[in-house]
């Protein structure tokens, strides 16, 4: 059975994509710690990040790093948070989000999916895509 992330990647479920190539996809999470909270996911469905092929792991992290820079720029954040948890969806993924303090890492404080503002979610996606389209690494959505 496909994971929810595979369904998003395949277009079976909606997603606000920030980046996509043959190996890596990145899209906003539906329950963000802050607007701009992005999930970076290998296209191949692998449950644990420790089981990813080293080349795929490197590519996922290269995209995460670019999105981290975009998140800091788009949301005027001091840092880009980076978390691998892996318990909520059995498909390896990295959480990247704007942060100014360690308190921002508290996943009990996510904005619930039905409480997010769709306009702010769309705006966050647009900001990040615009920066990704013009960044130095040449990544484009």
mmCIF file of C-alpha atoms in Angstrom:
data_model
loop_
_atom_site.group_PDB
_atom_site.id
_atom_site.type_symbol
_atom_site.label_atom_id
_atom_site.label_comp_id
_atom_site.label_asym_id
_atom_site.label_seq_id
_atom_site.Cartn_x
_atom_site.Cartn_y
_atom_site.Cartn_z
ATOM 1 C CA UNK A 1 0.000 0.000 0.000
ATOM 2 C CA UNK A 2 1.329 3.427 -0.957
ATOM 3 C CA UNK A 3 2.205 5.929 1.739
ATOM 4 C CA UNK A 4 0.383 9.252 1.871
ATOM 5 C CA UNK A 5 3.606 10.848 0.587
ATOM 6 C CA UNK A 6 3.699 8.548 -2.436
ATOM 7 C CA UNK A 7 0.089 9.498 -3.145
ATOM 8 C CA UNK A 8 1.015 13.195 -2.984
ATOM 9 C CA UNK A 9 4.063 12.653 -5.206
ATOM 10 C CA UNK A 10 1.943 10.717 -7.718
ATOM 11 C CA UNK A 11 -0.776 13.392 -7.753
ATOM 12 C CA UNK A 12 -3.409 11.178 -6.111
ATOM 13 C CA UNK A 13 -3.622 13.642 -3.205
ATOM 14 C CA UNK A 14 -3.085 17.405 -3.388
ATOM 15 C CA UNK A 15 0.219 18.899 -2.338
ATOM 16 C CA UNK A 16 1.844 22.323 -2.310
ATOM 17 C CA UNK A 17 5.089 21.396 -4.036
ATOM 18 C CA UNK A 18 8.241 23.424 -3.532
ATOM 19 C CA UNK A 19 10.602 21.180 -5.504
ATOM 20 C CA UNK A 20 10.468 17.999 -7.560
ATOM 21 C CA UNK A 21 12.869 15.908 -9.638
ATOM 22 C CA UNK A 22 13.164 12.181 -10.349
ATOM 23 C CA UNK A 23 14.719 11.446 -6.932
ATOM 24 C CA UNK A 24 13.397 14.042 -4.465
ATOM 25 C CA UNK A 25 10.120 15.838 -3.831
ATOM 26 C CA UNK A 26 9.490 18.648 -1.372
ATOM 27 C CA UNK A 27 6.092 19.943 -0.352
ATOM 28 C CA UNK A 28 4.511 21.826 2.526
ATOM 29 C CA UNK A 29 3.271 19.738 5.424
ATOM 30 C CA UNK A 30 -0.435 19.994 6.188
ATOM 31 C CA UNK A 31 0.346 20.444 9.909
ATOM 32 C CA UNK A 32 3.170 22.988 10.070
ATOM 33 C CA UNK A 33 5.149 24.201 13.036
ATOM 34 C CA UNK A 34 5.204 27.504 11.108
ATOM 35 C CA UNK A 35 4.139 28.572 7.643
ATOM 36 C CA UNK A 36 6.824 27.388 5.247
ATOM 37 C CA UNK A 37 7.353 24.055 7.051
ATOM 38 C CA UNK A 38 8.444 21.755 4.221
ATOM 39 C CA UNK A 39 8.879 18.000 3.985
ATOM 40 C CA UNK A 40 11.735 16.728 1.824
ATOM 41 C CA UNK A 41 11.000 13.200 0.673
ATOM 42 C CA UNK A 42 12.730 10.667 -1.571
ATOM 43 C CA UNK A 43 10.450 9.747 -4.471
ATOM 44 C CA UNK A 44 11.243 6.092 -3.802
ATOM 45 C CA UNK A 45 9.151 4.843 -0.903
ATOM 46 C CA UNK A 46 11.629 3.818 1.792
ATOM 47 C CA UNK A 47 10.446 3.758 5.406
ATOM 48 C CA UNK A 48 13.620 4.626 7.344
ATOM 49 C CA UNK A 49 16.179 7.247 6.362
ATOM 50 C CA UNK A 50 18.886 4.835 7.478
ATOM 51 C CA UNK A 51 17.808 2.490 4.664
ATOM 52 C CA UNK A 52 18.165 5.057 1.872
ATOM 53 C CA UNK A 53 20.881 4.486 -0.695
ATOM 54 C CA UNK A 54 23.784 6.829 0.096
ATOM 55 C CA UNK A 55 23.365 8.695 -3.220
ATOM 56 C CA UNK A 56 19.661 9.277 -2.520
ATOM 57 C CA UNK A 57 20.439 10.379 1.056
ATOM 58 C CA UNK A 58 22.888 12.943 -0.307
ATOM 59 C CA UNK A 59 20.387 14.248 -2.861
ATOM 60 C CA UNK A 60 17.614 14.538 -0.257
ATOM 61 C CA UNK A 61 19.952 16.516 1.991
ATOM 62 C CA UNK A 62 21.152 18.772 -0.834
ATOM 63 C CA UNK A 63 17.542 19.729 -1.482
ATOM 64 C CA UNK A 64 16.907 20.128 2.267
ATOM 65 C CA UNK A 65 19.861 22.498 2.504
ATOM 66 C CA UNK A 66 18.604 24.622 -0.404
ATOM 67 C CA UNK A 67 15.114 24.709 1.052
ATOM 68 C CA UNK A 68 16.599 25.608 4.437
ATOM 69 C CA UNK A 69 18.276 28.656 2.903
ATOM 70 C CA UNK A 70 15.014 29.560 1.136
ATOM 71 C CA UNK A 71 13.031 29.187 4.385
ATOM 72 C CA UNK A 72 15.377 31.536 6.237
ATOM 73 C CA UNK A 73 15.161 34.115 3.463
ATOM 74 C CA UNK A 74 11.404 33.863 2.853
ATOM 75 C CA UNK A 75 10.425 34.035 6.520
ATOM 76 C CA UNK A 76 13.255 36.172 7.892
ATOM 77 C CA UNK A 77 14.236 33.346 10.221
ATOM 78 C CA UNK A 78 17.510 33.129 12.082
ATOM 79 C CA UNK A 79 17.774 29.414 11.313
ATOM 80 C CA UNK A 80 16.147 26.612 9.394
ATOM 81 C CA UNK A 81 15.020 23.804 11.659
ATOM 82 C CA UNK A 82 15.884 20.273 10.489
ATOM 83 C CA UNK A 83 14.249 17.209 12.016
ATOM 84 C CA UNK A 84 14.009 13.562 11.085
ATOM 85 C CA UNK A 85 11.308 11.866 13.136
ATOM 86 C CA UNK A 86 9.805 9.194 10.944
ATOM 87 C CA UNK A 87 7.006 7.873 13.132
ATOM 88 C CA UNK A 88 4.026 9.614 11.549
ATOM 89 C CA UNK A 89 4.361 8.351 7.939
ATOM 90 C CA UNK A 90 6.308 5.219 6.936
ATOM 91 C CA UNK A 91 8.208 7.062 4.192
ATOM 92 C CA UNK A 92 11.571 8.704 4.949
ATOM 93 C CA UNK A 93 11.336 12.487 5.181
ATOM 94 C CA UNK A 94 13.053 15.541 6.584
ATOM 95 C CA UNK A 95 11.176 18.420 8.199
ATOM 96 C CA UNK A 96 12.614 21.879 7.395
ATOM 97 C CA UNK A 97 10.986 24.967 8.909
ATOM 98 C CA UNK A 98 11.723 28.575 9.851
ATOM 99 C CA UNK A 99 12.893 28.965 13.446
ATOM 100 C CA UNK A 100 14.360 31.526 15.802
ATOM 101 C CA UNK A 101 14.450 29.436 18.979
ATOM 102 C CA UNK A 102 14.618 25.836 20.198
ATOM 103 C CA UNK A 103 11.029 26.220 21.433
ATOM 104 C CA UNK A 104 9.969 26.164 17.754
ATOM 105 C CA UNK A 105 10.881 22.450 17.617
ATOM 106 C CA UNK A 106 7.885 21.431 19.742
ATOM 107 C CA UNK A 107 5.745 19.209 17.493
ATOM 108 C CA UNK A 108 2.911 19.329 20.033
ATOM 109 C CA UNK A 109 2.402 22.923 18.842
ATOM 110 C CA UNK A 110 1.795 22.252 15.136
ATOM 111 C CA UNK A 111 -0.979 24.162 13.429
ATOM 112 C CA UNK A 112 -3.645 21.520 12.833
ATOM 113 C CA UNK A 113 -4.586 20.935 9.179
ATOM 114 C CA UNK A 114 -8.094 22.312 9.661
ATOM 115 C CA UNK A 115 -6.709 25.417 11.400
ATOM 116 C CA UNK A 116 -4.168 26.486 8.777
ATOM 117 C CA UNK A 117 -5.019 29.445 6.589
ATOM 118 C CA UNK A 118 -5.082 28.186 2.958
ATOM 119 C CA UNK A 119 -4.110 31.625 1.659
ATOM 120 C CA UNK A 120 -1.058 31.727 3.962
ATOM 121 C CA UNK A 121 -0.139 28.167 2.942
ATOM 122 C CA UNK A 122 -0.339 29.131 -0.749
ATOM 123 C CA UNK A 123 1.663 32.296 -0.085
ATOM 124 C CA UNK A 124 4.354 30.316 1.738
ATOM 125 C CA UNK A 125 4.620 27.864 -1.158
ATOM 126 C CA UNK A 126 4.874 30.690 -3.685
ATOM 127 C CA UNK A 127 7.594 32.463 -1.687
ATOM 128 C CA UNK A 128 9.659 29.306 -1.390
ATOM 129 C CA UNK A 129 9.238 28.324 -5.048
ATOM 130 C CA UNK A 130 10.261 31.813 -6.174
ATOM 131 C CA UNK A 131 13.455 31.639 -4.116
ATOM 132 C CA UNK A 132 14.185 28.066 -5.203
ATOM 133 C CA UNK A 133 13.737 29.081 -8.840
ATOM 134 C CA UNK A 134 16.476 31.688 -8.520
ATOM 135 C CA UNK A 135 18.865 30.191 -5.981
ATOM 136 C CA UNK A 136 22.522 29.547 -6.657
ATOM 137 C CA UNK A 137 22.137 25.763 -6.899
ATOM 138 C CA UNK A 138 19.826 26.127 -9.865
ATOM 139 C CA UNK A 139 17.049 24.016 -8.375
ATOM 140 C CA UNK A 140 13.721 24.755 -9.981
ATOM 141 C CA UNK A 141 10.217 23.489 -9.423
#
